[in-house]
Amino acid sequence: MRRLIALVVTLATLILIAPPPAQAAPPVFSNQDVGLGGPDQIPDPAGKPIRIEVSWWGVQDRPELAYDWSRYDPAIERAHAAGMKILLLVTYSPPWASGGHGASDGLDHWFPLPEWDDEWGAFMTALTRRYAGKVYAYEIWNEPNHATFGNYGDGSDLARRTRYWEVVRLSNARIKAECAGCTVLAGGSAAGTRPANQPAVPDTVPNPNSPAAWLTWAYANGFGGTFDAVAHHPYPIWHQRQGPAQSDCARPDRVLFGPRYVPGSAPCGQLAALRKVLVDNGHPDKKIWGTEWGYPTASGLGANHPSLELIRDFDVEGVHMWRELDYAGPLFLYQFRDSAACTDANQDPECHYGIVYRDGTPKEPRYSELVNKVANYMPASLATGQSIRKLSAMRSPNGRFYLWMQADGNLVLYDSSNGRALWSVLNTGGRRLLNQPDGNLVLYRNPDAPVAVWDTKTWTAGPSTLHLQNDGNLVLYRNATGKPIWASNTVVR
């Protein structure tokens, strides 16, 4: 009997000291990840990134109340069940922890006061524990360098920066204590503003609240080790009809996207400026995540607002440029659907960032072209009425040959086995190759007022289909007869 008891005790001891079961490896995020929407909005959501907000205020409205996760659990559960990679955006203090700010309109967001640091820390611990195994990336605050979302103390630049980075340091410590492999994002992600009680920044001097200025300050003041990646919102200057390639080397604080970083050269936009700060401070491995990005499709500009054709070009160009940046992380669209709180007639641009309208109708050609670009979809054929636009391509079924509508406006057929150009239409400023119902294949320039710059002169053929064949030949076939009516004559033997 004593031997049996000893055996039981030994087994119990082994059970107690057994290592915990292995957890699933955190998902890998990269610059190829582009988040467009939730699991019920986008095709094939598995493996796609999604950004979900959780507000401290929304979880704990009063200090004596227990945490209430009910408004956030469903979205996180759905995304996790669909196999999506979740970035959790952790936001705003309840008024009881921020000196009563935001209680009246919910817009005057302040960082938590230091006397509530323990409560903020406890919230971060509870948050990380609750979504353990489902969430591996956390973004600390939304646009903290924008005074509406991140205010503190006397509202000075110094007070706001200092308090934000203190909150980041506290958050990072609590998250890493629960999930050492989780990624913590931080940074002044917006264009940056001052509150009304502070002097306006003259337009002749750089913005002291730009993303790069906030990141520079963080490194200079000992906060460089409190985060793993930088959160940034590379919105184009839409009201000036500018896209992601806009450049301002004299004032990079004015451009949130812009050209890539070139070592030894002055940055010409905030993306490059942020990269320079990371490199200069010995952290070249830290990625810059585009946690919001997009383009409104309506505003008070009325007819002067960029067309859907032009916005489509900017969207696709943005994805194309982003994926070429080896120092970038994922890119997240803001937002999939127009705001349900607005009417279609509302001219507030915040109402119209969706790629579908409020009723779910796609905004074409923006919607389909962006979805295809994100999926790297390249058709092998163009039916009547179909087209390829700037920075999109056709691909032969065997994957060897590509017909690219390039950023420079050139239409070029390439053999990917050797990089050789087989056929081209050059120096026309083209942006859309359209297979017209009359059978003519036409290259157009100018998205808002199309002008034909090249065609196959087959306008009497009727409906036809363009095929990029496995032999490298680009052939237009008449549907009625199945016979070719035009070809690039680029057969590769």
CSV table of C-alpha atoms in Angstrom, one decimal:
chain,number,residue,atom,x,y,z
A,1,MET,CA,0.0,0.0,0.0
A,2,ARG,CA,2.9,2.4,0.9
A,3,ARG,CA,4.5,1.5,-2.5
A,4,LEU,CA,1.2,2.4,-4.3
A,5,ILE,CA,1.0,5.7,-2.4
A,6,ALA,CA,4.6,6.5,-3.4
A,7,LEU,CA,3.8,5.7,-7.0
A,8,VAL,CA,0.8,7.9,-7.0
A,9,VAL,CA,2.8,10.8,-5.4
A,10,THR,CA,5.5,10.3,-8.0
A,11,LEU,CA,3.0,10.5,-10.9
A,12,ALA,CA,1.3,13.5,-9.4
A,13,THR,CA,4.7,15.2,-9.1
A,14,LEU,CA,5.4,14.5,-12.8
A,15,ILE,CA,2.1,15.8,-13.8
A,16,LEU,CA,2.6,19.0,-11.8
A,17,ILE,CA,6.0,19.8,-13.3
A,18,ALA,CA,5.2,18.8,-16.9
A,19,PRO,CA,5.8,21.7,-19.3
A,20,PRO,CA,2.7,23.6,-20.6
A,21,PRO,CA,1.4,22.5,-24.0
A,22,ALA,CA,3.1,24.2,-26.9
A,23,GLN,CA,1.3,27.3,-28.2
A,24,ALA,CA,0.7,28.0,-31.8
A,25,ALA,CA,3.5,30.2,-33.3
A,26,PRO,CA,2.5,33.9,-33.8
A,27,PRO,CA,1.5,34.8,-37.3
A,28,VAL,CA,4.0,36.4,-39.5
A,29,PHE,CA,3.1,39.9,-40.7
A,30,SER,CA,4.8,41.4,-43.8
A,31,ASN,CA,4.6,44.2,-46.3
A,32,GLN,CA,2.7,41.8,-48.6
A,33,ASP,CA,-0.3,41.8,-46.2
A,34,VAL,CA,-3.0,44.3,-47.1
A,35,GLY,CA,-6.1,44.4,-44.9
A,36,LEU,CA,-9.3,45.5,-46.7
A,37,GLY,CA,-12.0,44.4,-44.3
A,38,GLY,CA,-13.5,41.8,-42.0
A,39,PRO,CA,-14.2,38.1,-42.5
A,40,ASP,CA,-17.8,38.8,-43.7
A,41,GLN,CA,-16.7,41.4,-46.2
A,42,ILE,CA,-13.7,40.2,-48.1
A,43,PRO,CA,-13.1,37.0,-50.2
A,44,ASP,CA,-10.9,34.3,-48.7
A,45,PRO,CA,-10.2,36.1,-45.3
A,46,ALA,CA,-7.9,33.3,-43.9
A,47,GLY,CA,-4.4,34.7,-43.5
A,48,LYS,CA,-5.4,38.3,-44.2
A,49,PRO,CA,-4.7,41.1,-41.7
A,50,ILE,CA,-7.5,43.0,-39.8
A,51,ARG,CA,-7.3,45.9,-37.4
A,52,ILE,CA,-9.8,45.9,-34.6
A,53,GLU,CA,-10.2,48.7,-32.0
A,54,VAL,CA,-10.7,48.0,-28.3
A,55,SER,CA,-11.3,51.1,-26.1
A,56,TRP,CA,-10.6,51.1,-22.3
A,57,TRP,CA,-13.6,53.4,-22.0
A,58,GLY,CA,-15.7,50.9,-23.9
A,59,VAL,CA,-14.6,48.1,-21.5
A,60,GLN,CA,-14.8,50.0,-18.2
A,61,ASP,CA,-17.1,53.0,-18.2
A,62,ARG,CA,-16.7,53.6,-14.4
A,63,PRO,CA,-13.8,52.6,-12.1
A,64,GLU,CA,-16.0,50.5,-9.8
A,65,LEU,CA,-17.3,48.3,-12.7
A,66,ALA,CA,-15.9,45.0,-13.8
A,67,TYR,CA,-14.5,44.8,-17.3
A,68,ASP,CA,-17.2,44.3,-20.0
A,69,TRP,CA,-15.8,42.9,-23.2
A,70,SER,CA,-19.1,42.2,-24.8
A,71,ARG,CA,-18.9,44.8,-27.5
A,72,TYR,CA,-15.4,43.5,-28.7
A,73,ASP,CA,-15.5,39.8,-28.2
A,74,PRO,CA,-17.7,39.0,-31.3
A,75,ALA,CA,-15.5,40.8,-33.8
A,76,ILE,CA,-12.3,39.3,-32.5
A,77,GLU,CA,-13.9,35.8,-32.3
A,78,ARG,CA,-15.1,36.0,-35.9
A,79,ALA,CA,-11.8,37.2,-37.2
A,80,HIS,CA,-9.9,34.5,-35.3
A,81,ALA,CA,-12.3,31.8,-36.4
A,82,ALA,CA,-11.7,32.9,-40.0
A,83,GLY,CA,-8.0,32.6,-39.6
A,84,MET,CA,-7.3,36.3,-39.9
A,85,LYS,CA,-4.2,38.0,-38.5
A,86,ILE,CA,-5.4,40.5,-35.9
A,87,LEU,CA,-3.9,43.8,-35.0
A,88,LEU,CA,-5.6,45.2,-31.9
A,89,LEU,CA,-5.8,49.0,-31.7
A,90,VAL,CA,-5.9,49.9,-28.0
A,91,THR,CA,-7.5,53.3,-27.4
A,92,TYR,CA,-9.0,55.9,-25.2
A,93,SER,CA,-9.2,56.6,-21.5
A,94,PRO,CA,-12.6,56.8,-19.9
A,95,PRO,CA,-13.3,60.3,-18.5
A,96,TRP,CA,-12.8,59.1,-14.9
A,97,ALA,CA,-9.1,58.3,-15.8
A,98,SER,CA,-8.4,61.4,-17.9
A,99,GLY,CA,-9.6,64.3,-15.7
A,100,GLY,CA,-13.2,64.3,-17.0
A,101,HIS,CA,-12.2,64.9,-20.6
A,102,GLY,CA,-14.5,63.5,-23.4
A,103,ALA,CA,-17.5,63.0,-21.1
A,104,SER,CA,-19.6,65.5,-23.0
A,105,ASP,CA,-19.0,64.7,-26.7
A,106,GLY,CA,-16.6,61.7,-26.7
A,107,LEU,CA,-14.2,63.6,-28.9
A,108,ASP,CA,-11.7,65.3,-26.5
A,109,HIS,CA,-9.5,62.3,-25.9
A,110,TRP,CA,-6.8,62.6,-23.3
A,111,PHE,CA,-4.1,60.1,-22.2
A,112,PRO,CA,-4.7,58.6,-18.8
A,113,LEU,CA,-3.5,60.7,-15.9
A,114,PRO,CA,-0.4,59.2,-14.0
A,115,GLU,CA,-2.5,58.5,-10.9
A,116,TRP,CA,-4.4,55.9,-13.0
A,117,ASP,CA,-1.3,54.2,-14.3
A,118,ASP,CA,-2.0,51.1,-12.2
A,119,GLU,CA,-5.5,50.9,-13.7
A,120,TRP,CA,-4.3,51.3,-17.2
A,121,GLY,CA,-1.7,48.7,-16.7
A,122,ALA,CA,-4.2,46.3,-15.2
A,123,PHE,CA,-6.4,46.8,-18.2
A,124,MET,CA,-3.5,46.1,-20.6
A,125,THR,CA,-2.7,42.9,-18.7
A,126,ALA,CA,-6.4,41.8,-18.7
A,127,LEU,CA,-6.6,42.6,-22.4
A,128,THR,CA,-3.6,40.6,-23.4
A,129,ARG,CA,-4.7,37.6,-21.3
A,130,ARG,CA,-8.2,37.7,-22.7
A,131,TYR,CA,-7.1,37.5,-26.3
A,132,ALA,CA,-4.1,35.3,-25.8
A,133,GLY,CA,-3.6,32.9,-28.7
A,134,LYS,CA,-5.8,35.1,-30.9
A,135,VAL,CA,-4.0,38.5,-30.9
A,136,TYR,CA,-0.2,38.9,-31.4
A,137,ALA,CA,0.0,42.5,-32.3
A,138,TYR,CA,-1.0,45.6,-30.4
A,139,GLU,CA,-1.1,49.3,-31.5
A,140,ILE,CA,-0.9,51.7,-28.6
A,141,TRP,CA,-3.4,54.6,-29.2
A,142,ASN,CA,-4.9,56.0,-32.4
A,143,GLU,CA,-3.2,59.1,-33.9
A,144,PRO,CA,-1.7,60.3,-30.6
A,145,ASN,CA,0.0,63.3,-32.2
A,146,HIS,CA,-3.4,64.6,-33.4
A,147,ALA,CA,-4.7,66.9,-30.6
A,148,THR,CA,-8.3,65.6,-30.9
A,149,PHE,CA,-7.2,62.1,-30.1
A,150,GLY,CA,-4.2,62.7,-27.9
A,151,ASN,CA,-4.1,65.6,-25.4
A,152,TYR,CA,-2.6,66.0,-22.0
A,153,GLY,CA,-1.5,68.5,-19.4
A,154,ASP,CA,-1.2,72.1,-20.7
A,155,GLY,CA,-1.5,70.8,-24.3
A,156,SER,CA,2.1,71.7,-25.1
A,157,ASP,CA,4.1,69.5,-27.6
A,158,LEU,CA,6.4,68.4,-24.8
A,159,ALA,CA,3.6,67.4,-22.4
A,160,ARG,CA,1.7,65.4,-25.0
A,161,ARG,CA,4.8,63.6,-26.3
A,162,THR,CA,6.1,62.8,-22.9
A,163,ARG,CA,2.8,61.4,-21.6
A,164,TYR,CA,2.2,59.4,-24.7
A,165,TRP,CA,5.6,57.6,-24.7
A,166,GLU,CA,5.1,57.0,-20.9
A,167,VAL,CA,1.9,55.2,-21.8
A,168,VAL,CA,3.7,53.2,-24.5
A,169,ARG,CA,6.4,52.1,-22.1
A,170,LEU,CA,3.9,51.0,-19.5
A,171,SER,CA,1.8,49.2,-22.1
A,172,ASN,CA,4.8,47.4,-23.6
A,173,ALA,CA,5.8,46.1,-20.3
A,174,ARG,CA,2.4,44.7,-19.5
A,175,ILE,CA,1.9,43.1,-22.9
A,176,LYS,CA,5.4,41.5,-23.0
A,177,ALA,CA,4.9,40.1,-19.5
A,178,GLU,CA,2.0,38.1,-20.8
A,179,CYS,CA,3.1,37.6,-24.4
A,180,ALA,CA,6.8,37.9,-25.0
A,181,GLY,CA,6.4,37.2,-28.7
A,182,CYS,CA,3.7,39.8,-29.3
A,183,THR,CA,4.5,42.9,-31.5
A,184,VAL,CA,3.9,46.3,-29.9
A,185,LEU,CA,3.3,49.2,-32.3
A,186,ALA,CA,3.7,52.9,-31.3
A,187,GLY,CA,4.2,56.3,-32.9
A,188,GLY,CA,2.5,59.6,-33.8
A,189,SER,CA,0.7,58.2,-36.8
A,190,ALA,CA,-1.2,61.2,-38.1
A,191,ALA,CA,-0.2,64.5,-39.7
A,192,GLY,CA,0.0,66.0,-36.2
A,193,THR,CA,-1.9,69.0,-34.8
A,194,ARG,CA,-1.9,71.2,-31.6
A,195,PRO,CA,-4.9,71.8,-29.4
A,196,ALA,CA,-6.7,75.1,-29.6
A,197,ASN,CA,-5.0,76.6,-26.5
A,198,GLN,CA,-1.6,76.3,-28.1
A,199,PRO,CA,-0.1,78.7,-30.7
A,200,ALA,CA,-0.6,77.6,-34.3
A,201,VAL,CA,2.5,76.4,-36.1
A,202,PRO,CA,3.5,78.8,-38.9
A,203,ASP,CA,3.3,77.1,-42.3
A,204,THR,CA,6.9,78.2,-43.0
A,205,VAL,CA,8.4,75.9,-40.4
A,206,PRO,CA,8.3,72.1,-40.1
A,207,ASN,CA,5.4,70.5,-38.1
A,208,PRO,CA,6.8,69.8,-34.6
A,209,ASN,CA,4.0,67.1,-34.3
A,210,SER,CA,4.8,65.2,-37.5
A,211,PRO,CA,5.3,61.4,-37.1
A,212,ALA,CA,9.0,61.7,-37.6
A,213,ALA,CA,9.3,64.5,-35.0
A,214,TRP,CA,7.5,62.3,-32.4
A,215,LEU,CA,9.7,59.3,-33.2
A,216,THR,CA,12.9,61.4,-33.1
A,217,TRP,CA,11.9,62.7,-29.7
A,218,ALA,CA,11.2,59.2,-28.4
A,219,TYR,CA,14.7,58.0,-29.3
A,220,ALA,CA,16.3,61.2,-27.9
A,221,ASN,CA,14.5,60.7,-24.5
A,222,GLY,CA,15.0,57.0,-23.8
A,223,PHE,CA,11.8,55.5,-25.3
A,224,GLY,CA,13.4,53.8,-28.3
A,225,GLY,CA,13.3,50.3,-26.7
A,226,THR,CA,9.6,50.5,-25.7
A,227,PHE,CA,8.1,49.3,-29.0
A,228,ASP,CA,8.8,46.8,-31.8
A,229,ALA,CA,7.3,48.6,-34.8
A,230,VAL,CA,6.1,52.0,-35.8
A,231,ALA,CA,2.4,52.8,-36.5
A,232,HIS,CA,1.9,55.2,-39.4
A,233,HIS,CA,-1.1,56.5,-41.4
A,234,PRO,CA,0.2,57.2,-45.0
A,235,TYR,CA,-2.9,59.1,-46.3
A,236,PRO,CA,-2.4,61.0,-49.5
A,237,ILE,CA,-3.3,64.7,-49.6
A,238,TRP,CA,-6.7,63.9,-51.3
A,239,HIS,CA,-8.0,67.5,-51.4
A,240,GLN,CA,-5.0,68.4,-53.6
A,241,ARG,CA,-5.7,65.4,-55.9
A,242,GLN,CA,-2.4,63.9,-54.9
A,243,GLY,CA,-1.5,60.2,-54.7
A,244,PRO,CA,1.1,58.2,-52.8
A,245,ALA,CA,4.0,59.2,-55.1
A,246,GLN,CA,3.7,62.8,-54.1
A,247,SER,CA,7.1,64.1,-53.1
A,248,ASP,CA,8.3,67.2,-51.0
A,249,CYS,CA,12.0,66.9,-50.2
A,250,ALA,CA,12.1,70.4,-48.8
A,251,ARG,CA,9.2,69.7,-46.4
A,252,PRO,CA,8.8,66.0,-45.9
A,253,ASP,CA,6.4,66.7,-43.0
A,254,ARG,CA,3.8,67.7,-45.5
A,255,VAL,CA,3.7,64.3,-47.3
A,256,LEU,CA,2.6,61.2,-45.3
A,257,PHE,CA,3.4,58.6,-48.0
A,258,GLY,CA,6.0,59.7,-50.6
A,259,PRO,CA,9.0,58.1,-52.2
A,260,ARG,CA,11.1,55.3,-50.6
A,261,TYR,CA,14.0,56.0,-48.3
A,262,VAL,CA,17.4,56.3,-50.0
A,263,PRO,CA,20.4,56.2,-47.7
A,264,GLY,CA,22.4,59.4,-47.8
A,265,SER,CA,19.6,61.4,-49.4
A,266,ALA,CA,17.1,63.7,-47.8
A,267,PRO,CA,13.7,62.1,-47.1
A,268,CYS,CA,10.9,63.4,-49.4
A,269,GLY,CA,8.0,62.2,-47.3
A,270,GLN,CA,7.1,60.8,-43.8
A,271,LEU,CA,7.6,57.2,-44.7
A,272,ALA,CA,11.2,57.9,-45.7
A,273,ALA,CA,11.7,60.2,-42.7
A,274,LEU,CA,10.5,57.5,-40.3
A,275,ARG,CA,12.8,55.0,-41.9
A,276,LYS,CA,15.7,57.4,-41.5
A,277,VAL,CA,15.0,57.9,-37.8
A,278,LEU,CA,15.0,54.1,-37.3
A,279,VAL,CA,18.2,53.6,-39.2
A,280,ASP,CA,20.0,56.6,-37.6
A,281,ASN,CA,19.1,55.1,-34.1
A,282,GLY,CA,20.4,51.6,-34.8
A,283,HIS,CA,17.0,50.0,-35.3
A,284,PRO,CA,16.8,49.2,-39.1
A,285,ASP,CA,14.9,46.0,-38.4
A,286,LYS,CA,11.9,47.7,-36.9
A,287,LYS,CA,9.1,47.8,-39.5
A,288,ILE,CA,6.7,50.7,-40.3
A,289,TRP,CA,3.1,49.5,-40.3
A,290,GLY,CA,0.5,51.4,-42.3
A,291,THR,CA,-2.3,51.0,-39.8
A,292,GLU,CA,-4.7,53.3,-41.7
A,293,TRP,CA,-4.6,54.3,-45.3
A,294,GLY,CA,-7.3,55.3,-47.9
A,295,TYR,CA,-9.0,57.9,-50.0
A,296,PRO,CA,-12.5,59.5,-49.6
A,297,THR,CA,-14.6,59.3,-52.7
A,298,ALA,CA,-16.7,62.4,-52.0
A,299,SER,CA,-16.3,65.7,-50.2
A,300,GLY,CA,-17.2,69.4,-50.2
A,301,LEU,CA,-15.1,69.7,-53.4
A,302,GLY,CA,-18.0,68.4,-55.4
A,303,ALA,CA,-17.1,68.0,-59.1
A,304,ASN,CA,-13.5,68.9,-58.3
A,305,HIS,CA,-13.1,65.8,-56.1
A,306,PRO,CA,-11.0,63.2,-57.7
A,307,SER,CA,-12.9,60.7,-59.8
A,308,LEU,CA,-13.3,57.0,-59.0
A,309,GLU,CA,-11.0,56.3,-61.9
A,310,LEU,CA,-8.2,58.5,-60.5
A,311,ILE,CA,-8.8,57.2,-56.9
A,312,ARG,CA,-8.5,53.6,-58.3
A,313,ASP,CA,-5.1,54.6,-59.7
A,314,PHE,CA,-4.0,56.0,-56.4
A,315,ASP,CA,-5.2,52.9,-54.5
A,316,VAL,CA,-3.4,50.4,-56.7
A,317,GLU,CA,-0.3,52.6,-56.9
A,318,GLY,CA,-0.3,52.7,-53.0
A,319,VAL,CA,-0.4,49.0,-52.7
A,320,HIS,CA,2.2,48.6,-55.4
A,321,MET,CA,4.6,51.1,-53.8
A,322,TRP,CA,4.0,49.7,-50.2
A,323,ARG,CA,4.9,46.1,-51.2
A,324,GLU,CA,8.2,47.3,-52.6
A,325,LEU,CA,9.3,48.6,-49.2
A,326,ASP,CA,11.3,46.0,-47.4
A,327,TYR,CA,11.1,48.1,-44.2
A,328,ALA,CA,7.3,48.1,-44.2
A,329,GLY,CA,4.9,45.9,-42.3
A,330,PRO,CA,1.2,45.4,-43.2
A,331,LEU,CA,-1.0,48.0,-44.8
A,332,PHE,CA,-4.6,48.5,-43.6
A,333,LEU,CA,-7.4,50.2,-45.6
A,334,TYR,CA,-9.6,52.7,-43.8
A,335,GLN,CA,-12.4,51.6,-44.4
A,336,PHE,CA,-14.3,48.8,-46.2
A,337,ARG,CA,-17.8,50.4,-46.1
A,338,ASP,CA,-18.9,54.0,-46.0
A,339,SER,CA,-20.0,55.1,-42.6
A,340,ALA,CA,-23.5,53.9,-41.7
A,341,ALA,CA,-24.0,57.1,-39.7
A,342,CYS,CA,-23.9,59.3,-42.8
A,343,THR,CA,-26.2,59.7,-45.8
A,344,ASP,CA,-24.8,59.4,-49.3
A,345,ALA,CA,-25.5,63.2,-49.7
A,346,ASN,CA,-23.3,64.1,-46.7
A,347,GLN,CA,-20.2,65.9,-47.9
A,348,ASP,CA,-18.1,65.1,-44.9
A,349,PRO,CA,-15.2,63.2,-46.4
A,350,GLU,CA,-15.1,61.0,-43.2
A,351,CYS,CA,-18.3,59.5,-44.5
A,352,HIS,CA,-16.9,58.2,-47.8
A,353,TYR,CA,-13.7,56.3,-47.2
A,354,GLY,CA,-15.2,52.9,-48.1
A,355,ILE,CA,-14.6,50.9,-51.2
A,356,VAL,CA,-18.3,50.0,-51.1
A,357,TYR,CA,-21.2,52.4,-50.4
A,358,ARG,CA,-23.4,52.2,-47.3
A,359,ASP,CA,-25.7,49.7,-49.0
A,360,GLY,CA,-22.8,47.4,-49.9
A,361,THR,CA,-22.7,48.4,-53.6
A,362,PRO,CA,-19.0,48.3,-54.8
A,363,LYS,CA,-17.5,51.6,-55.9
A,364,GLU,CA,-16.2,50.7,-59.3
A,365,PRO,CA,-13.6,50.4,-60.8
A,366,ARG,CA,-12.0,51.1,-57.4
A,367,TYR,CA,-13.4,48.0,-55.6
A,368,SER,CA,-12.6,45.3,-58.1
A,369,GLU,CA,-9.2,46.7,-59.1
A,370,LEU,CA,-8.1,47.1,-55.5
A,371,VAL,CA,-9.3,43.6,-54.5
A,372,ASN,CA,-7.5,42.1,-57.6
A,373,LYS,CA,-4.3,44.0,-56.8
A,374,VAL,CA,-4.2,42.9,-53.2
A,375,ALA,CA,-4.8,39.3,-54.4
A,376,ASN,CA,-2.1,39.6,-57.1
A,377,TYR,CA,-4.8,38.5,-59.6
A,378,MET,CA,-3.7,38.8,-63.2
A,379,PRO,CA,-6.1,37.5,-65.9
A,380,ALA,CA,-4.9,35.5,-68.9
A,381,SER,CA,-7.6,37.0,-71.0
A,382,LEU,CA,-9.8,40.1,-71.4
A,383,ALA,CA,-13.4,39.6,-72.4
A,384,THR,CA,-15.4,42.3,-74.1
A,385,GLY,CA,-15.6,45.4,-71.9
A,386,GLN,CA,-12.7,44.3,-69.6
A,387,SER,CA,-9.5,46.2,-69.2
A,388,ILE,CA,-6.2,46.5,-67.5
A,389,ARG,CA,-5.3,49.8,-65.9
A,390,LYS,CA,-2.2,51.4,-64.5
A,391,LEU,CA,0.0,49.1,-62.5
A,392,SER,CA,-2.0,46.0,-63.4
A,393,ALA,CA,-1.2,43.2,-65.7
A,394,MET,CA,-2.2,40.1,-67.7
A,395,ARG,CA,-0.4,36.8,-67.1
A,396,SER,CA,-0.2,33.8,-69.4
A,397,PRO,CA,-1.6,30.6,-67.9
A,398,ASN,CA,1.8,29.1,-67.5
A,399,GLY,CA,3.0,32.2,-65.6
A,400,ARG,CA,5.9,33.0,-67.9
A,401,PHE,CA,4.6,36.0,-69.9
A,402,TYR,CA,3.2,39.3,-68.5
A,403,LEU,CA,1.6,42.3,-70.2
A,404,TRP,CA,2.1,45.3,-67.9
A,405,MET,CA,0.3,48.6,-67.9
A,406,GLN,CA,3.3,50.3,-66.2
A,407,ALA,CA,3.4,53.3,-63.9
A,408,ASP,CA,5.2,55.3,-66.6
A,409,GLY,CA,2.3,54.8,-69.1
A,410,ASN,CA,4.1,52.2,-71.2
A,411,LEU,CA,2.3,49.0,-72.2
A,412,VAL,CA,5.0,46.2,-72.3
A,413,LEU,CA,4.9,42.5,-72.8
A,414,TYR,CA,7.6,40.7,-70.9
A,415,ASP,CA,9.1,37.2,-70.9
A,416,SER,CA,9.8,36.6,-67.2
A,417,SER,CA,12.2,33.8,-67.8
A,418,ASN,CA,14.8,36.4,-68.9
A,419,GLY,CA,13.2,39.8,-68.3
A,420,ARG,CA,13.2,40.6,-72.0
A,421,ALA,CA,10.6,42.9,-73.4
A,422,LEU,CA,8.9,41.2,-76.4
A,423,TRP,CA,6.5,44.0,-77.5
A,424,SER,CA,5.5,47.5,-76.3
A,425,VAL,CA,3.6,50.7,-76.8
A,426,LEU,CA,5.8,53.4,-75.5
A,427,ASN,CA,5.7,57.1,-74.6
A,428,THR,CA,1.9,57.6,-74.8
A,429,GLY,CA,1.0,58.3,-71.2
A,430,GLY,CA,-1.3,55.3,-71.3
A,431,ARG,CA,-3.3,54.3,-68.2
A,432,ARG,CA,-6.0,51.9,-69.5
A,433,LEU,CA,-6.1,49.2,-72.1
A,434,LEU,CA,-9.8,48.5,-72.9
A,435,ASN,CA,-11.3,45.7,-75.0
A,436,GLN,CA,-14.2,47.5,-76.5
A,437,PRO,CA,-17.5,46.0,-77.6
A,438,ASP,CA,-16.8,46.9,-81.2
A,439,GLY,CA,-13.8,44.6,-81.2
A,440,ASN,CA,-11.2,47.3,-81.0
A,441,LEU,CA,-8.4,47.1,-78.4
A,442,VAL,CA,-7.7,50.7,-77.3
A,443,LEU,CA,-5.1,52.3,-75.1
A,444,TYR,CA,-6.3,55.4,-73.3
A,445,ARG,CA,-4.6,58.1,-71.3
A,446,ASN,CA,-6.1,60.6,-68.7
A,447,PRO,CA,-8.5,58.9,-66.3
A,448,ASP,CA,-11.0,61.8,-66.1
A,449,ALA,CA,-11.1,62.6,-69.8
A,450,PRO,CA,-9.9,59.5,-71.7
A,451,VAL,CA,-8.0,60.1,-75.0
A,452,ALA,CA,-7.1,57.2,-77.3
A,453,VAL,CA,-3.4,57.0,-77.9
A,454,TRP,CA,-3.2,53.5,-79.6
A,455,ASP,CA,-5.5,50.8,-81.0
A,456,THR,CA,-5.6,47.6,-83.0
A,457,LYS,CA,-7.9,49.2,-85.6
A,458,THR,CA,-10.3,46.2,-85.4
A,459,TRP,CA,-13.4,48.2,-84.7
A,460,THR,CA,-15.5,46.3,-87.3
A,461,ALA,CA,-14.9,42.8,-85.8
A,462,GLY,CA,-17.6,42.9,-83.1
A,463,PRO,CA,-17.1,41.4,-79.6
A,464,SER,CA,-13.7,39.8,-79.2
A,465,THR,CA,-11.4,38.3,-76.5
A,466,LEU,CA,-7.8,39.1,-75.9
A,467,HIS,CA,-5.6,36.2,-74.8
A,468,LEU,CA,-2.0,36.2,-73.6
A,469,GLN,CA,-0.9,32.7,-74.7
A,470,ASN,CA,1.6,30.3,-73.2
A,471,ASP,CA,3.8,30.8,-76.3
A,472,GLY,CA,4.1,34.6,-75.5
A,473,ASN,CA,1.8,35.7,-78.3
A,474,LEU,CA,-0.8,38.3,-77.4
A,475,VAL,CA,-3.8,37.6,-79.7
A,476,LEU,CA,-7.2,39.2,-80.1
A,477,TYR,CA,-9.8,36.6,-81.3
A,478,ARG,CA,-13.2,37.4,-82.7
A,479,ASN,CA,-15.9,35.7,-80.6
A,480,ALA,CA,-18.2,34.9,-83.6
A,481,THR,CA,-15.7,32.9,-85.5
A,482,GLY,CA,-12.9,32.1,-83.0
A,483,LYS,CA,-10.4,33.5,-85.6
A,484,PRO,CA,-7.5,35.9,-84.7
A,485,ILE,CA,-8.0,39.5,-85.9
A,486,TRP,CA,-4.8,41.0,-84.4
A,487,ALA,CA,-1.6,39.7,-82.7
A,488,SER,CA,1.6,41.0,-81.3
A,489,ASN,CA,3.5,38.3,-83.3
A,490,THR,CA,5.7,37.5,-80.3
A,491,VAL,CA,5.7,33.7,-80.4
A,492,VAL,CA,8.6,32.3,-78.3
A,493,ARG,CA,9.8,29.0,-79.5
